[in-house]
């Protein structure tokens, strides 16, 4: 190992392979990033159709499941319903608390903004 190479550095043919792998990984990340970004933009432009299509697919799937496996679905619902009820109550309480804090924060920031504008407005009026 030469003095300029750090300890544990990749040498020889492995160095080229490591660089190639790094370039390939960077290319994959670039393509994946562009794909995700373009998909996100497309979804934002077509969200109504996506939501409607998703709801229709879920409704059809639920209907078919109930049609073929009614007893199984009812049995699972009886087991899961109390848990989902508790979870929904907790989630609703947390959502309400977050909304309350958010509203208080918004009001506080608005009050500060108005106080700052009033303070700067008063100082500029006298000059």
PDB file of C-alpha atoms in Angstrom:
ATOM      1  CA  UNK A   1       0.000   0.000   0.000  1.00  0.00           C
ATOM      2  CA  UNK A   2       1.382   3.427  -0.895  1.00  0.00           C
ATOM      3  CA  UNK A   3       1.544   6.304   1.504  1.00  0.00           C
ATOM      4  CA  UNK A   4      -1.072   8.323  -0.387  1.00  0.00           C
ATOM      5  CA  UNK A   5      -3.778   5.639  -0.155  1.00  0.00           C
ATOM      6  CA  UNK A   6      -5.804   5.440   3.033  1.00  0.00           C
ATOM      7  CA  UNK A   7      -5.766   2.188   4.920  1.00  0.00           C
ATOM      8  CA  UNK A   8      -8.384  -0.222   3.630  1.00  0.00           C
ATOM      9  CA  UNK A   9      -8.574   1.498   0.215  1.00  0.00           C
ATOM     10  CA  UNK A  10      -9.775  -0.565  -2.722  1.00  0.00           C
ATOM     11  CA  UNK A  11      -6.964  -1.313  -5.160  1.00  0.00           C
ATOM     12  CA  UNK A  12      -6.576  -2.727  -8.621  1.00  0.00           C
ATOM     13  CA  UNK A  13      -9.519  -4.111 -10.549  1.00  0.00           C
ATOM     14  CA  UNK A  14     -11.779  -3.756  -7.512  1.00  0.00           C
ATOM     15  CA  UNK A  15     -11.367   0.031  -7.638  1.00  0.00           C
ATOM     16  CA  UNK A  16     -12.812   0.144 -11.145  1.00  0.00           C
ATOM     17  CA  UNK A  17     -15.661  -2.139 -10.152  1.00  0.00           C
ATOM     18  CA  UNK A  18     -16.418   0.006  -7.111  1.00  0.00           C
ATOM     19  CA  UNK A  19     -16.459   3.160  -9.245  1.00  0.00           C
ATOM     20  CA  UNK A  20     -18.699   1.467 -11.800  1.00  0.00           C
ATOM     21  CA  UNK A  21     -21.067   0.316  -9.083  1.00  0.00           C
ATOM     22  CA  UNK A  22     -21.162   3.822  -7.615  1.00  0.00           C
ATOM     23  CA  UNK A  23     -21.924   5.306 -11.047  1.00  0.00           C
ATOM     24  CA  UNK A  24     -24.639   2.716 -11.656  1.00  0.00           C
ATOM     25  CA  UNK A  25     -26.175   3.402  -8.240  1.00  0.00           C
ATOM     26  CA  UNK A  26     -26.123   7.148  -8.926  1.00  0.00           C
ATOM     27  CA  UNK A  27     -27.782   6.592 -12.306  1.00  0.00           C
ATOM     28  CA  UNK A  28     -30.477   4.412 -10.733  1.00  0.00           C
ATOM     29  CA  UNK A  29     -31.087   7.036  -8.029  1.00  0.00           C
ATOM     30  CA  UNK A  30     -31.375   9.722 -10.716  1.00  0.00           C
ATOM     31  CA  UNK A  31     -33.843   7.722 -12.803  1.00  0.00           C
ATOM     32  CA  UNK A  32     -35.821   6.710  -9.708  1.00  0.00           C
ATOM     33  CA  UNK A  33     -35.927  10.313  -8.489  1.00  0.00           C
ATOM     34  CA  UNK A  34     -37.159  11.607 -11.851  1.00  0.00           C
ATOM     35  CA  UNK A  35     -39.734   8.821 -12.059  1.00  0.00           C
ATOM     36  CA  UNK A  36     -41.051   9.533  -8.560  1.00  0.00           C
ATOM     37  CA  UNK A  37     -41.194  13.267  -9.260  1.00  0.00           C
ATOM     38  CA  UNK A  38     -43.038  12.867 -12.557  1.00  0.00           C
ATOM     39  CA  UNK A  39     -45.426  10.328 -10.983  1.00  0.00           C
ATOM     40  CA  UNK A  40     -46.101  12.735  -8.110  1.00  0.00           C
ATOM     41  CA  UNK A  41     -46.885  15.560 -10.530  1.00  0.00           C
ATOM     42  CA  UNK A  42     -49.163  13.300 -12.589  1.00  0.00           C
ATOM     43  CA  UNK A  43     -50.998  12.195  -9.428  1.00  0.00           C
ATOM     44  CA  UNK A  44     -51.461  15.824  -8.352  1.00  0.00           C
ATOM     45  CA  UNK A  45     -52.944  16.637 -11.762  1.00  0.00           C
ATOM     46  CA  UNK A  46     -55.280  13.613 -11.789  1.00  0.00           C
ATOM     47  CA  UNK A  47     -56.146  13.196  -8.101  1.00  0.00           C
ATOM     48  CA  UNK A  48     -59.927  13.250  -8.608  1.00  0.00           C
ATOM     49  CA  UNK A  49     -59.844  10.325 -11.042  1.00  0.00           C
ATOM     50  CA  UNK A  50     -57.354   8.489  -8.812  1.00  0.00           C
ATOM     51  CA  UNK A  51     -59.513   8.872  -5.719  1.00  0.00           C
ATOM     52  CA  UNK A  52     -62.654   7.854  -7.587  1.00  0.00           C
ATOM     53  CA  UNK A  53     -60.925   4.857  -9.176  1.00  0.00           C
ATOM     54  CA  UNK A  54     -59.475   3.771  -5.838  1.00  0.00           C
ATOM     55  CA  UNK A  55     -62.865   4.017  -4.123  1.00  0.00           C
ATOM     56  CA  UNK A  56     -64.536   2.060  -6.931  1.00  0.00           C
ATOM     57  CA  UNK A  57     -61.870  -0.663  -6.781  1.00  0.00           C
ATOM     58  CA  UNK A  58     -62.134  -0.887  -2.994  1.00  0.00           C
ATOM     59  CA  UNK A  59     -65.915  -1.013  -3.182  1.00  0.00           C
ATOM     60  CA  UNK A  60     -65.857  -3.749  -5.808  1.00  0.00           C
ATOM     61  CA  UNK A  61     -63.295  -5.746  -3.848  1.00  0.00           C
ATOM     62  CA  UNK A  62     -65.272  -5.391  -0.644  1.00  0.00           C
ATOM     63  CA  UNK A  63     -68.465  -6.433  -2.391  1.00  0.00           C
ATOM     64  CA  UNK A  64     -66.823  -9.523  -3.871  1.00  0.00           C
ATOM     65  CA  UNK A  65     -65.268 -10.437  -0.534  1.00  0.00           C
ATOM     66  CA  UNK A  66     -68.612 -10.120   1.220  1.00  0.00           C
ATOM     67  CA  UNK A  67     -70.318 -12.096  -1.539  1.00  0.00           C
ATOM     68  CA  UNK A  68     -67.948 -15.075  -1.286  1.00  0.00           C
ATOM     69  CA  UNK A  69     -66.739 -14.996   2.331  1.00  0.00           C
ATOM     70  CA  UNK A  70     -69.576 -13.429   4.319  1.00  0.00           C
ATOM     71  CA  UNK A  71     -69.090 -15.569   7.451  1.00  0.00           C
ATOM     72  CA  UNK A  72     -65.329 -14.996   7.519  1.00  0.00           C
ATOM     73  CA  UNK A  73     -65.711 -11.234   7.099  1.00  0.00           C
ATOM     74  CA  UNK A  74     -68.355 -11.016   9.838  1.00  0.00           C
ATOM     75  CA  UNK A  75     -66.222 -13.135  12.187  1.00  0.00           C
ATOM     76  CA  UNK A  76     -63.167 -10.933  11.634  1.00  0.00           C
ATOM     77  CA  UNK A  77     -65.250  -7.782  12.008  1.00  0.00           C
ATOM     78  CA  UNK A  78     -66.537  -8.951  15.392  1.00  0.00           C
ATOM     79  CA  UNK A  79     -62.955  -9.490  16.558  1.00  0.00           C
ATOM     80  CA  UNK A  80     -61.499  -6.294  15.100  1.00  0.00           C
ATOM     81  CA  UNK A  81     -64.387  -3.873  15.725  1.00  0.00           C
ATOM     82  CA  UNK A  82     -63.605  -3.163  19.406  1.00  0.00           C
ATOM     83  CA  UNK A  83     -59.945  -2.526  18.598  1.00  0.00           C
ATOM     84  CA  UNK A  84     -60.779  -0.248  15.685  1.00  0.00           C
ATOM     85  CA  UNK A  85     -63.289   1.633  17.825  1.00  0.00           C
ATOM     86  CA  UNK A  86     -60.665   2.316  20.484  1.00  0.00           C
ATOM     87  CA  UNK A  87     -58.063   3.277  17.890  1.00  0.00           C
ATOM     88  CA  UNK A  88     -60.499   5.623  16.138  1.00  0.00           C
ATOM     89  CA  UNK A  89     -61.423   7.304  19.443  1.00  0.00           C
ATOM     90  CA  UNK A  90     -57.745   7.831  20.292  1.00  0.00           C
ATOM     91  CA  UNK A  91     -56.941   9.055  16.769  1.00  0.00           C
ATOM     92  CA  UNK A  92     -59.873  11.457  16.863  1.00  0.00           C
ATOM     93  CA  UNK A  93     -58.767  12.846  20.222  1.00  0.00           C
ATOM     94  CA  UNK A  94     -55.205  13.301  18.981  1.00  0.00           C
ATOM     95  CA  UNK A  95     -56.414  14.900  15.750  1.00  0.00           C
ATOM     96  CA  UNK A  96     -58.593  17.320  17.717  1.00  0.00           C
ATOM     97  CA  UNK A  97     -55.741  18.195  20.069  1.00  0.00           C
ATOM     98  CA  UNK A  98     -53.396  18.813  17.138  1.00  0.00           C
ATOM     99  CA  UNK A  99     -55.995  20.992  15.432  1.00  0.00           C
ATOM    100  CA  UNK A 100     -56.509  22.935  18.670  1.00  0.00           C
ATOM    101  CA  UNK A 101     -52.750  23.528  19.090  1.00  0.00           C
ATOM    102  CA  UNK A 102     -52.436  24.455  15.432  1.00  0.00           C
ATOM    103  CA  UNK A 103     -55.261  26.979  15.730  1.00  0.00           C
ATOM    104  CA  UNK A 104     -53.719  28.475  18.874  1.00  0.00           C
ATOM    105  CA  UNK A 105     -50.334  28.719  17.125  1.00  0.00           C
ATOM    106  CA  UNK A 106     -51.904  30.384  14.094  1.00  0.00           C
ATOM    107  CA  UNK A 107     -53.696  32.921  16.285  1.00  0.00           C
ATOM    108  CA  UNK A 108     -50.510  33.628  18.262  1.00  0.00           C
ATOM    109  CA  UNK A 109     -48.479  34.159  15.079  1.00  0.00           C
ATOM    110  CA  UNK A 110     -51.193  36.387  13.615  1.00  0.00           C
ATOM    111  CA  UNK A 111     -51.232  38.460  16.803  1.00  0.00           C
ATOM    112  CA  UNK A 112     -47.446  38.765  16.720  1.00  0.00           C
ATOM    113  CA  UNK A 113     -47.530  39.721  13.055  1.00  0.00           C
ATOM    114  CA  UNK A 114     -50.162  42.415  13.722  1.00  0.00           C
ATOM    115  CA  UNK A 115     -48.199  43.724  16.712  1.00  0.00           C
ATOM    116  CA  UNK A 116     -45.018  43.874  14.638  1.00  0.00           C
ATOM    117  CA  UNK A 117     -46.789  45.681  11.801  1.00  0.00           C
ATOM    118  CA  UNK A 118     -48.430  48.108  14.228  1.00  0.00           C
ATOM    119  CA  UNK A 119     -45.104  48.770  15.932  1.00  0.00           C
ATOM    120  CA  UNK A 120     -43.286  49.407  12.646  1.00  0.00           C
ATOM    121  CA  UNK A 121     -46.210  51.398  11.305  1.00  0.00           C
ATOM    122  CA  UNK A 122     -46.184  53.683  14.378  1.00  0.00           C
ATOM    123  CA  UNK A 123     -42.430  54.302  14.170  1.00  0.00           C
ATOM    124  CA  UNK A 124     -42.591  55.236  10.481  1.00  0.00           C
ATOM    125  CA  UNK A 125     -45.554  57.583  10.835  1.00  0.00           C
ATOM    126  CA  UNK A 126     -43.666  60.078  13.001  1.00  0.00           C
ATOM    127  CA  UNK A 127     -40.734  60.501  10.606  1.00  0.00           C
TER     128      UNK A 127
END
